[in-house]
Short mmCIF file of C-alpha atoms and ligand atoms in Angstrom, two decimals:
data_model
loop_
_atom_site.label_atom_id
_atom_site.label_comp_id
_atom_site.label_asym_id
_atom_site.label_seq_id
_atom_site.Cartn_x
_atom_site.Cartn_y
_atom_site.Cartn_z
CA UNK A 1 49.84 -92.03 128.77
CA UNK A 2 49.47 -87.91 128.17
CA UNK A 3 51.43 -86.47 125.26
CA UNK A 4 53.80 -84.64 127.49
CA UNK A 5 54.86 -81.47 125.10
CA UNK A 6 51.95 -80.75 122.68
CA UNK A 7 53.13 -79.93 118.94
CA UNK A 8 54.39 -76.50 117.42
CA UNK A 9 51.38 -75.02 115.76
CA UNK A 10 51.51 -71.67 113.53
CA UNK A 11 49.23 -68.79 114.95
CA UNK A 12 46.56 -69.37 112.51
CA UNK A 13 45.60 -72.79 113.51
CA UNK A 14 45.85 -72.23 116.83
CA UNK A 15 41.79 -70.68 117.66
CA UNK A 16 40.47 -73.91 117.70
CA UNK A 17 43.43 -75.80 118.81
CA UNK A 18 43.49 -75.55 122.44
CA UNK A 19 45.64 -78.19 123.97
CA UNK A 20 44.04 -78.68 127.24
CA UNK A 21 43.50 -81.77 128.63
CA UNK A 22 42.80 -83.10 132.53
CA UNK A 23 46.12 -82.51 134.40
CA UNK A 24 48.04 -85.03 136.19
CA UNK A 25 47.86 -84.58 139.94
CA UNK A 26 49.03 -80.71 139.40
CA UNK A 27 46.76 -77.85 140.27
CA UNK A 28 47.50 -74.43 139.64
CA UNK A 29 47.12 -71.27 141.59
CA UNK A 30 47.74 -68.61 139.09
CA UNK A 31 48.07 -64.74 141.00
CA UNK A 32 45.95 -62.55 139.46
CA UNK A 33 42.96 -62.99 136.81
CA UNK A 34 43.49 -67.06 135.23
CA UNK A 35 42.11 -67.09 131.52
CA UNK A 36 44.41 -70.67 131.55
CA UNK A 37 42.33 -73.43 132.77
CA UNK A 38 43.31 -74.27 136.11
CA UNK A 39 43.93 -78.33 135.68
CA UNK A 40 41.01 -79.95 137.54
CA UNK A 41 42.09 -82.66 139.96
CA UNK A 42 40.31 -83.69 142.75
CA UNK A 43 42.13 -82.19 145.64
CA UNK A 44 43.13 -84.56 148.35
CA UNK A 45 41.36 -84.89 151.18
CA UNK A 46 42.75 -82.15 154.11
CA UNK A 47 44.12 -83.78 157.48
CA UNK A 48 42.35 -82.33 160.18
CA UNK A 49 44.68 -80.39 162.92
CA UNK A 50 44.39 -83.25 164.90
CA UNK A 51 43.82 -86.49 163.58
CA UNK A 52 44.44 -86.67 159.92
CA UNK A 53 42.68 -88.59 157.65
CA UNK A 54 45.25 -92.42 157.38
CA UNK A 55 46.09 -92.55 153.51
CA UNK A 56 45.29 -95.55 150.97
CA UNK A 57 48.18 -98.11 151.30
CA UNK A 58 48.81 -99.29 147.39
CA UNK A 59 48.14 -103.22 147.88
CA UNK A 60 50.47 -103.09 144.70
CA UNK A 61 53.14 -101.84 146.34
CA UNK A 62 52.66 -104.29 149.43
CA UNK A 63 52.69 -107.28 146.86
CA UNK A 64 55.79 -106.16 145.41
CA UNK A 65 57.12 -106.52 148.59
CA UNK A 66 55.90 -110.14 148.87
CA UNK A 67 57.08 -110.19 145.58
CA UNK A 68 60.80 -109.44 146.55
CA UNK A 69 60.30 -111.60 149.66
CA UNK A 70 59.38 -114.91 147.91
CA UNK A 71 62.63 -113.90 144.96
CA UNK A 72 64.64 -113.75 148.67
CA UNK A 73 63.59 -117.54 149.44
CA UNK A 74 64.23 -118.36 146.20
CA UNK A 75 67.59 -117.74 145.74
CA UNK A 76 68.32 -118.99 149.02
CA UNK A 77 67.26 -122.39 149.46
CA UNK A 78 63.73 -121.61 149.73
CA UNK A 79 63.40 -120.18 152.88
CA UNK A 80 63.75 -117.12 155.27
CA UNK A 81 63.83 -118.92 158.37
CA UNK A 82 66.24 -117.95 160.85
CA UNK A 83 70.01 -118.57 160.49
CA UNK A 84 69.36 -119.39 156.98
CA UNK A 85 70.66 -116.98 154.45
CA UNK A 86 67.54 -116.09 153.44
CA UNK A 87 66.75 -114.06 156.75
CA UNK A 88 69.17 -111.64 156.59
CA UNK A 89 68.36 -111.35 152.92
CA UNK A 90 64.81 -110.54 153.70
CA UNK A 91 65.84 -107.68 157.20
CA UNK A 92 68.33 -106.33 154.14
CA UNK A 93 65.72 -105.30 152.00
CA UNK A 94 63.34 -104.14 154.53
CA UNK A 95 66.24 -102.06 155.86
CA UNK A 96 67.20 -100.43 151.96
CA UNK A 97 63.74 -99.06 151.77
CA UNK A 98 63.29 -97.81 154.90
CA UNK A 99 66.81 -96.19 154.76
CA UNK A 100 66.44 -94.50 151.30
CA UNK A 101 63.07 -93.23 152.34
CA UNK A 102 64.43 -91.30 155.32
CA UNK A 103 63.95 -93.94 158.92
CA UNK A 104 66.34 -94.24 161.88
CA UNK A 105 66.85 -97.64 161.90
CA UNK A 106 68.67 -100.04 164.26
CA UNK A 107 69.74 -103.65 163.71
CA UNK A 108 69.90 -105.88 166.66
CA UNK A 109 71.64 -108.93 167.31
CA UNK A 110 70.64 -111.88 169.56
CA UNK A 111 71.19 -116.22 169.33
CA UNK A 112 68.86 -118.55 169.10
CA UNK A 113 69.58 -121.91 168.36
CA UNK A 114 73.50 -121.76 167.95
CA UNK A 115 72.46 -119.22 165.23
CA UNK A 116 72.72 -115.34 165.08
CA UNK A 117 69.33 -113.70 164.85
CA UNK A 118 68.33 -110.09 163.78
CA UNK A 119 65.04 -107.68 164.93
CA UNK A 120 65.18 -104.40 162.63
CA UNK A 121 64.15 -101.31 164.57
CA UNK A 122 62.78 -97.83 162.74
CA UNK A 123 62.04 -94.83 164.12
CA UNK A 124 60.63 -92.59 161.86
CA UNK A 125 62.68 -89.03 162.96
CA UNK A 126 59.85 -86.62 165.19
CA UNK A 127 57.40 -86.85 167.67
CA UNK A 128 57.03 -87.20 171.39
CA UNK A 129 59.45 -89.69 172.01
CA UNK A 130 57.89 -90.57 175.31
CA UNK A 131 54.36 -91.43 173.70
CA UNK A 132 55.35 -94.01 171.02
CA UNK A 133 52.73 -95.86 168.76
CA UNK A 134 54.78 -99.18 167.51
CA UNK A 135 53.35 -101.28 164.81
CA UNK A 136 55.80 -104.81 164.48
CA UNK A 137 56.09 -108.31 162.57
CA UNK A 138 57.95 -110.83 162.79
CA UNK A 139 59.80 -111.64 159.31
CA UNK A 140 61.26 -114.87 159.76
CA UNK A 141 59.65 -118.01 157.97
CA UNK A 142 59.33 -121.74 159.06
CA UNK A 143 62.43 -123.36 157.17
CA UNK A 144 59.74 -125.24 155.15
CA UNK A 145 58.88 -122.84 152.92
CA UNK A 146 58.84 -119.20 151.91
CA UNK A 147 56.78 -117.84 154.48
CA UNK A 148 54.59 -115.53 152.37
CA UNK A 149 51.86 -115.15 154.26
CA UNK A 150 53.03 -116.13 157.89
CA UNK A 151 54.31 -113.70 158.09
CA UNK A 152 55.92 -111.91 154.68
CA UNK A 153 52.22 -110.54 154.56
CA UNK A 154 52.62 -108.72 158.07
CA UNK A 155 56.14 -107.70 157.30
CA UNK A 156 55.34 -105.85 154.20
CA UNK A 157 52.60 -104.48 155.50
CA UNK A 158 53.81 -102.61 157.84
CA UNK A 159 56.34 -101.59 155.24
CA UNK A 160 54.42 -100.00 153.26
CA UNK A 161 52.66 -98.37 155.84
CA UNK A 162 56.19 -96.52 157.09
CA UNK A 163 57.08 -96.09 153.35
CA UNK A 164 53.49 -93.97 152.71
CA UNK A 165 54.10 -92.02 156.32
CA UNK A 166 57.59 -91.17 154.42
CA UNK A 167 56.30 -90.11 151.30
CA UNK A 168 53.06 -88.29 153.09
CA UNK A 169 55.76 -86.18 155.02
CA UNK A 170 53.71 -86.83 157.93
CA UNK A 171 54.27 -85.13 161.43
CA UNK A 172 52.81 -87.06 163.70
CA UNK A 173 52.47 -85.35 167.53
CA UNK A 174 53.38 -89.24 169.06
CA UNK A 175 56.67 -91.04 167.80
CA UNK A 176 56.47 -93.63 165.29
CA UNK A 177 58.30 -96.62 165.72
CA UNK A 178 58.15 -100.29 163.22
CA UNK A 179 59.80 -103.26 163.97
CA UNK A 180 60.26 -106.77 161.87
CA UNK A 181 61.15 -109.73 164.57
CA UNK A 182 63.71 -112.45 164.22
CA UNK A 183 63.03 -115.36 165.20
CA UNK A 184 59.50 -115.64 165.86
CA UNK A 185 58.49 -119.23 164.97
CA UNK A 186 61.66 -120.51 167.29
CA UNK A 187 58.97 -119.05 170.09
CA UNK A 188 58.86 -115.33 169.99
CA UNK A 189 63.00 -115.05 170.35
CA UNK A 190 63.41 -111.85 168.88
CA UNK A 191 60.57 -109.93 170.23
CA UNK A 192 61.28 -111.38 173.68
CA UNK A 193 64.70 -110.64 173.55
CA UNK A 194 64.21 -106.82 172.28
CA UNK A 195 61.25 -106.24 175.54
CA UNK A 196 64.02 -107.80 178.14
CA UNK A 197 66.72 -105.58 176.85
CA UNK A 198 64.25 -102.65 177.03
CA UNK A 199 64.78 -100.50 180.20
CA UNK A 200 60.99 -100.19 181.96
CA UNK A 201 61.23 -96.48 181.41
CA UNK A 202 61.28 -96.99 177.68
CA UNK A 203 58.73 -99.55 178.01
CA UNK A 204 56.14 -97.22 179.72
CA UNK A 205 56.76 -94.88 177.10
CA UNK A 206 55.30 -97.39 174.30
CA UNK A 207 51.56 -96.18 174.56
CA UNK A 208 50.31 -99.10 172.15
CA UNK A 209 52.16 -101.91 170.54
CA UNK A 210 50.23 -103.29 167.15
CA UNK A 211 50.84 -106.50 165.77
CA UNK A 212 50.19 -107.84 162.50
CA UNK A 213 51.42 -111.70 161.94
CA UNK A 214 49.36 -113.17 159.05
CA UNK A 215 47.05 -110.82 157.27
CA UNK A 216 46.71 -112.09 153.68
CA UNK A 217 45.13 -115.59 154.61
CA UNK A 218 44.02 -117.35 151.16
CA UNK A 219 40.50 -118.55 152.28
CA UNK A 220 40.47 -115.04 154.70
CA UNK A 221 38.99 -114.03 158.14
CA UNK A 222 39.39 -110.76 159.67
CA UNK A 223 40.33 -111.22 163.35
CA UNK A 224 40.81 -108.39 165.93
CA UNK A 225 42.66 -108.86 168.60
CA UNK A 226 40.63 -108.27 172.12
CA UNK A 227 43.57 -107.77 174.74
CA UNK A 228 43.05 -103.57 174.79
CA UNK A 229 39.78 -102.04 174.47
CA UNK A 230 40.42 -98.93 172.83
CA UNK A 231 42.83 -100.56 170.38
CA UNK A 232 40.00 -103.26 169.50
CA UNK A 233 38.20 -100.03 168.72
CA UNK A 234 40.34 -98.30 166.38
CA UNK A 235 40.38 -101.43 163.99
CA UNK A 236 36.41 -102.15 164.13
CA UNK A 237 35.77 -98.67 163.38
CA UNK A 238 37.74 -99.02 160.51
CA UNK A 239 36.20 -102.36 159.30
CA UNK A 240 33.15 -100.62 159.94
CA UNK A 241 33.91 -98.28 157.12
CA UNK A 242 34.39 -101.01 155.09
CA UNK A 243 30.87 -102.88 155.96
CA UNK A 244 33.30 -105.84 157.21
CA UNK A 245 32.02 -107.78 160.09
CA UNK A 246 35.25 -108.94 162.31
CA UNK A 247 35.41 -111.53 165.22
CA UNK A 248 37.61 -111.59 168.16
CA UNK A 249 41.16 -112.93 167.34
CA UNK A 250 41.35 -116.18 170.39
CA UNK A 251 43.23 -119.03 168.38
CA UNK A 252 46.75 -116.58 168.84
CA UNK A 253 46.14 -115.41 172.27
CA UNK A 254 50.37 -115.93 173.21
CA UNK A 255 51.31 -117.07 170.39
CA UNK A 256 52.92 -113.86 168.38
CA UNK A 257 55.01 -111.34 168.73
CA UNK A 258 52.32 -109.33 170.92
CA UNK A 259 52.90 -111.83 174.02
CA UNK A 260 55.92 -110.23 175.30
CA UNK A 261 54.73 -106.46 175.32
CA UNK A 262 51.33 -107.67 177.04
CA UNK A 263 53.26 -109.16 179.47
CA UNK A 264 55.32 -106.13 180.13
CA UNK A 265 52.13 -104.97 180.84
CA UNK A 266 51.88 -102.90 177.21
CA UNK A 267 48.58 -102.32 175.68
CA UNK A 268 48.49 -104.32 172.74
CA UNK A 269 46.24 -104.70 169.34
CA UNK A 270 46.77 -106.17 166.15
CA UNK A 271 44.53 -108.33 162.98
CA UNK A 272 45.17 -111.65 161.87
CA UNK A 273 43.37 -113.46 159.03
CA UNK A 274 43.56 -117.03 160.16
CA UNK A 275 46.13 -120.25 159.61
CA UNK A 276 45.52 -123.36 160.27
CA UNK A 277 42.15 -123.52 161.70
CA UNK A 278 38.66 -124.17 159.42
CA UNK A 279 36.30 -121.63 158.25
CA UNK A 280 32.86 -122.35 159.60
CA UNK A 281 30.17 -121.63 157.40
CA UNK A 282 28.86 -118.53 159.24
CA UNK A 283 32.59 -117.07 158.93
CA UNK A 284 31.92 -118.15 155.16
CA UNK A 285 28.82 -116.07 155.46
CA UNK A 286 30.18 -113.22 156.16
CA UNK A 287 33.29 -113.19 154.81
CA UNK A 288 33.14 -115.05 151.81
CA UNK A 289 35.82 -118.11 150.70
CA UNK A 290 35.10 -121.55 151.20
CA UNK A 291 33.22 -123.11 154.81
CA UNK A 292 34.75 -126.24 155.82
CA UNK A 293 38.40 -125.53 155.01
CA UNK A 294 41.36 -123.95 156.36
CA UNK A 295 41.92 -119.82 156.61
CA UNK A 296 45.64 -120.66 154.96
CA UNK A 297 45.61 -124.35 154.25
CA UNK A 298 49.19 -123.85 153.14
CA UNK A 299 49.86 -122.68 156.97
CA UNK A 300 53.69 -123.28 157.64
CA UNK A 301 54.25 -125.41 154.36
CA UNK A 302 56.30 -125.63 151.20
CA UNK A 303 53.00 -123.81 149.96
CA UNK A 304 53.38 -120.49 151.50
CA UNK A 305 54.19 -119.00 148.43
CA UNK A 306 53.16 -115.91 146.85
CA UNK A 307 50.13 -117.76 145.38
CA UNK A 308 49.18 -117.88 148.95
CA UNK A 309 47.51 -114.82 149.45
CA UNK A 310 44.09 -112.88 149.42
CA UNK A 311 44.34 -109.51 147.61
CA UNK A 312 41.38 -108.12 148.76
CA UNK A 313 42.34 -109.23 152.37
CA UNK A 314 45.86 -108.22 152.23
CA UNK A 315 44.51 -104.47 150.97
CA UNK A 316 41.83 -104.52 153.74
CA UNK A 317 44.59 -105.06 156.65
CA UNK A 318 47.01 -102.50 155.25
CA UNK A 319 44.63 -99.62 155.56
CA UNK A 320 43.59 -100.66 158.97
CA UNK A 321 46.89 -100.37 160.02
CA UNK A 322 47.44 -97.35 158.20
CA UNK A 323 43.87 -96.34 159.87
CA UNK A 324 45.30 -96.94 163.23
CA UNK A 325 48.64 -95.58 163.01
CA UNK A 326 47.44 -92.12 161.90
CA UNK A 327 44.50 -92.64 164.39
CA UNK A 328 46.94 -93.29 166.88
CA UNK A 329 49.71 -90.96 166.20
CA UNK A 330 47.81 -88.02 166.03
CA UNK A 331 49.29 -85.18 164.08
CA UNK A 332 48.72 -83.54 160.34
CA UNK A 333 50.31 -83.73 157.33
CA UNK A 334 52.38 -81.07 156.51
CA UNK A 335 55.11 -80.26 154.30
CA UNK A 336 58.04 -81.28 156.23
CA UNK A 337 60.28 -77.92 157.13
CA UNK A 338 58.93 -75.73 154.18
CA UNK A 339 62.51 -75.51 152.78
CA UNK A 340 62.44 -73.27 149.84
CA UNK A 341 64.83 -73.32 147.37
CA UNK A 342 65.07 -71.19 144.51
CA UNK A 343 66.54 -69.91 140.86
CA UNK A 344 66.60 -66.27 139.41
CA UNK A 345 68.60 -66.84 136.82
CA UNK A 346 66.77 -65.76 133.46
CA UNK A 347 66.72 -68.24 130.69
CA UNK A 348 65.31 -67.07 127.32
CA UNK A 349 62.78 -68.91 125.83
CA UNK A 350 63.10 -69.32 121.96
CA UNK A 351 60.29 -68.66 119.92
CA UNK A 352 58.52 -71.70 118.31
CA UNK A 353 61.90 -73.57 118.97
CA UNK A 354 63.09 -76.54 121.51
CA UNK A 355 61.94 -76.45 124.84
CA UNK A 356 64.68 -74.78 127.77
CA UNK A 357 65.26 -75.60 131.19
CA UNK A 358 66.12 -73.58 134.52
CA UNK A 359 67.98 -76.37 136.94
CA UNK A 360 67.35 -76.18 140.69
CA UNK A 361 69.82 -78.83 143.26
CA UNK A 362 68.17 -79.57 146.28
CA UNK A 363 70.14 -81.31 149.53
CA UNK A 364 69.13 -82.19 152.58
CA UNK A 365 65.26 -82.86 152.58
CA UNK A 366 65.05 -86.50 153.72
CA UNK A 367 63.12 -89.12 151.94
CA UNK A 368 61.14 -88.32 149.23
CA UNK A 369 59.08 -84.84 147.67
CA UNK A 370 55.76 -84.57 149.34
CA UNK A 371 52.61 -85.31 147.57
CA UNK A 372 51.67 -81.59 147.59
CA UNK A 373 55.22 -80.33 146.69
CA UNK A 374 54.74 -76.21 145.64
CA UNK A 375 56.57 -75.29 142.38
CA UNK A 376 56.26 -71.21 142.40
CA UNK A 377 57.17 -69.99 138.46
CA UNK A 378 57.49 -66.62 137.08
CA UNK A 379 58.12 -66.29 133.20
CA UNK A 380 57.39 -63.25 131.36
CA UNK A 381 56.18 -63.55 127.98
CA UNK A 382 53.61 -61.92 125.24
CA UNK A 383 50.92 -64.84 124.59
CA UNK A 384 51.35 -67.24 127.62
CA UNK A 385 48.98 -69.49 125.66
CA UNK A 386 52.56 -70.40 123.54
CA UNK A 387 53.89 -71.90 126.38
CA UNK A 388 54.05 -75.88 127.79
CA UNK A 389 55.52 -75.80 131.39
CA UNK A 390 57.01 -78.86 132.95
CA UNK A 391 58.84 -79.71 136.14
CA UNK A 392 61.11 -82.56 135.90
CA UNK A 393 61.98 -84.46 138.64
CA UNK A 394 65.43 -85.97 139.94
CA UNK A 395 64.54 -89.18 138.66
CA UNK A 396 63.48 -87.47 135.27
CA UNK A 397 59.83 -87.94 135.75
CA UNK A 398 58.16 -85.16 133.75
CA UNK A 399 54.85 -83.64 135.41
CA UNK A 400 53.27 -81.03 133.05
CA UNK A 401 52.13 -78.09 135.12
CA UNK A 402 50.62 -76.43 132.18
CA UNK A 403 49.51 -76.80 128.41
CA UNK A 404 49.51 -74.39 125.51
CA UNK A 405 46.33 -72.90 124.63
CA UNK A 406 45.17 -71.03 121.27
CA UNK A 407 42.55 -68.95 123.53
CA UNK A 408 44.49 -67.62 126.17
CA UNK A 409 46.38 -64.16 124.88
CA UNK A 410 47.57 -62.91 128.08
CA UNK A 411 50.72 -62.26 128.91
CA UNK A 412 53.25 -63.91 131.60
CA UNK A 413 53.00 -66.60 133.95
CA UNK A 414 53.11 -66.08 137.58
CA UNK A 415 51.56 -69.11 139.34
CA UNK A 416 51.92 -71.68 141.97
CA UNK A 417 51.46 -75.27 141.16
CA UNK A 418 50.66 -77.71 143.59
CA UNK A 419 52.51 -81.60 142.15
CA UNK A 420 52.09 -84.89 143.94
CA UNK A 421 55.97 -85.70 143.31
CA UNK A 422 55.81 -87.83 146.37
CA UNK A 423 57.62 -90.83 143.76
CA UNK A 424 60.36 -88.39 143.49
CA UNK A 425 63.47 -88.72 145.68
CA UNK A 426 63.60 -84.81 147.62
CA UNK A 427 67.40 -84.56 147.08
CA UNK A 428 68.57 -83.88 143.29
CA UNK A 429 68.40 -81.33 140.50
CA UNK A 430 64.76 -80.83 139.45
CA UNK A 431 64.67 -78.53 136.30
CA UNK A 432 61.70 -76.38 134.76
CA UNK A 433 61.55 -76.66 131.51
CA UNK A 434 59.48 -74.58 129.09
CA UNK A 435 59.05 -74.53 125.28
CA UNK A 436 57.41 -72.13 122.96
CA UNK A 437 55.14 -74.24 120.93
CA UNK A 438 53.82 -71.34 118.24
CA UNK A 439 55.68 -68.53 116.29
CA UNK A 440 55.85 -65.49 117.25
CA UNK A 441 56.06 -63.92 120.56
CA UNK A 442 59.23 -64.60 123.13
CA UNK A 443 59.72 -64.31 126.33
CA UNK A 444 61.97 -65.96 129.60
CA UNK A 445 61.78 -67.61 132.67
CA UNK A 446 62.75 -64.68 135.51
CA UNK A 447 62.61 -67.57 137.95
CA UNK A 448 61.14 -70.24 139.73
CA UNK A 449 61.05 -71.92 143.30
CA UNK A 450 60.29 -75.36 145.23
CA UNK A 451 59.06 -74.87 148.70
CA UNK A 452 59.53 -79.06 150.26
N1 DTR B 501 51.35 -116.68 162.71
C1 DTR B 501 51.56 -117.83 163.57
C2 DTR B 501 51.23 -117.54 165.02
C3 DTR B 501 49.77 -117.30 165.22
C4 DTR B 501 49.18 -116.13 165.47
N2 DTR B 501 47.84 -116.30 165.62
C5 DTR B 501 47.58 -117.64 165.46
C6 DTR B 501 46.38 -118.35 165.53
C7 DTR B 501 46.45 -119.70 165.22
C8 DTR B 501 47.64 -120.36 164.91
C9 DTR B 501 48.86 -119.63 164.89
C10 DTR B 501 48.78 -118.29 165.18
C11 DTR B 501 52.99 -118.26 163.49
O1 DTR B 501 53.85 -117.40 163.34
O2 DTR B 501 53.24 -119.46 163.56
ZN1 ZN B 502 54.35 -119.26 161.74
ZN1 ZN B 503 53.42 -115.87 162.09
#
């Protein structure tokens, strides 16, 4: 953990004190001559116009997910089958995030059973809406257990993957659209129910409908499913990258949530890692994990917990559906709107004394602050290398933007830092806050912007 405000020093200790060290993920564009070490961070990789490069999906965050999914069957009688209390548990969480972080989403009912069941839509706001690339799961469990991997693993996948396209501000050119299915293990009720309902113009508009139902198998496979060409392609170029071998996906051919779009006559794709069925020792070859046993031997049992699941696997899948979405979708990543709001009110700085802050309130920017978020400053002062600058987010998060410095003499700060504050809600009052960390010398902040 970085000391975030570096101590006062007197001016004669300073020469040799610098008090530089590697930034966080800030880098600085200062106008004019820079004597202040620009922070070095490696700068993220740039989205092409066109197809811009899919982002790492934090496995961390996806098992969090699980995490919260396996608390969910838990606390209600150890499942999240359908009808059970432990469903709508589970669509309620999936539905907080995605709300907070900015989605359309759309709850809708149907009966299966004698027993109310619930598919979550989201529509992530933009794109063409008659080109729509639609990545679903279903999120119900077997009443036997806690579902984890069939299909908790698929569910917060996907999640995730909306979550990062949230926090990446990304503007796709085709409309992005997730789904989490009720119902599935009853025989594809929810998904079947939400392609009936769906008029055939809004079908035709669905250029590609992925589908990820187990992809965190304990003794792992990686399975691609072969019903569209070009869809096959997207995720064996991506395994490619990784040096991972894959195999045709046959043993689920009808038997997921993909069935009813293919037969709507929708192009489908999706990965699977295996169930029920034994690793041969080939597969074992290749893949690693044990020949002779089952993919998940714990396949629709009490068992399906959140021991139940391959990191390494469950990380590999998310990024190839991150891979195809972006692949898919088209687009860049760019600062949603460029909203800029700004301060110019002057706030003195006090010499060698407590640090001061200059609040901005910013409204309406959905979701959260973009992982390149632009924080412009302008303070005037004698011997810049006196001051520590930090933004501070909504949440309170401190990210230092820059450190004090016994060699640099020159005066003022005008400079535009680039912050990855994508872990910062958008909407709040984010505050610059400066301190003088040396006697002598004085100066104020003249102001300071955000452009989202
Ligand atoms: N995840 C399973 C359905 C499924 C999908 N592919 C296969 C292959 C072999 C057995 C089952 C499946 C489920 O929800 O039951
Ligand atoms: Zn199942
Ligand atoms: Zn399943």
């Amino acid at each position: 953990m970085r000391e975030l405000n570096g101590p006062t020093l007197p001016r004669r200790s300073r020469r040799g004190a610098a008090l530089l060290t590697a930034g966080a993920a800030v880098t600085a564009t200062l106008l004019g001559v820079s004597t202040v070490p620009a922070h070095a961070v490696p700068t993220a990789a740039v989205a092409t116009a066109r197809s811009a490069a899919a982002p790492d999906i934090s496995v961390a965050n996806v098992k969090a997910h699980l995490n919260q999914l396996q608390s969910i069957a838990t606390a209600n009688g150890g499942n999240r089958a359908h009808g059970r209390s432990g469903y709508k548990a589970s669509l309620d969480y999936v539905k907080g995030k995605l709300d907070a972080a900015g989605f359309t989403t759309t709850v809708q009912q149907f009966t299966s059973n004698g027993a109310v069941g619930y598919n979550l839509i989201a529509d992530w706001p933009g794109g063409d809406a008659d080109h729509i690339v639609f990545a679903g799961s279903h999120l119900d469990s077997v009443s036997r257990g806690a579902g984890i991997n069939d299909n908790g693993s698929g569910s917060a996948g996907i999640l995730e993957v909306a979550l990062t396209v949230a926090k990446q501000g990304y503007k796709p050119d085709k409309h992005l659209r997730f789904a989490w299915w009720g119902a599935e293990e009853l025989g594809l009720v929810g998904s079947q129910h939400y392609v009936r309902q769906l008029p055939a113009t809004e079908r035709r508009k669905i250029d590609a409908y992925l589908n990820f139902d187990m992809i965190g198998s304990p003794n792992p496979g990686y399975f691609v499913y072969d019903d569209d060409t070009r869809l096959e392609g997207v995720f064996k170029d991506f395994f490619a990258t990784r040096n991972i071998q894959t195999e045709i996906e046959t043993e689920g051919d009808g038997r997921s949530d993909h069935a009813p779009f293919k037969n709507a006559g929708v192009a489908v794709g999706g990965l699977f890692s295996g169930a029920d069925y034994t690793k041969t020792a080939s597969q074992a070859a290749k893949w690693g994990g044990t020949a002779g046993q089952p993919f998940d031997r714990c396949y629709h049992s009490s068992c399906d917990t959140t021991a139940n699941i391959n990191d390494t696997a469950l990380d590999n899948n998310s990024d190839a559906i991150a891979h195809a979405v972006w692949t898919l979708s088209g687009g860049s990543t760019t600062p949603p709107g460029g909203k800029v709001f700004e301060s110019k009110s002057a706030v003195a700085i006090p010499d060698a004394g407590p640090a001061v802050e200059s609040p901005i309130t910013v409204s309406g920017v959905p979701g959260n602050a973009s992982a390149a978020l632009k924080a412009g400053v302008d303070i005037k002062h004698s011997y810049r290398g006196d001051l520590v600058v930090d933004l501070v987010g909504p949440s309170n998060r401190s990210y230092r933007l820059k450190d004090s410095s016994s060699t640099d003499s020159a005066a003022n700060v005008v400079a535009t830092y680039t912050v990855n504050a994508s872990a910062e809600p958008a909407n709040g009052t984010w505050k610059l806050r400066v301190q003088d960390v040396a006697a002598q010398d004085t100066g104020s902040i003249s102001g300071w912007k955000l452009t989202f």
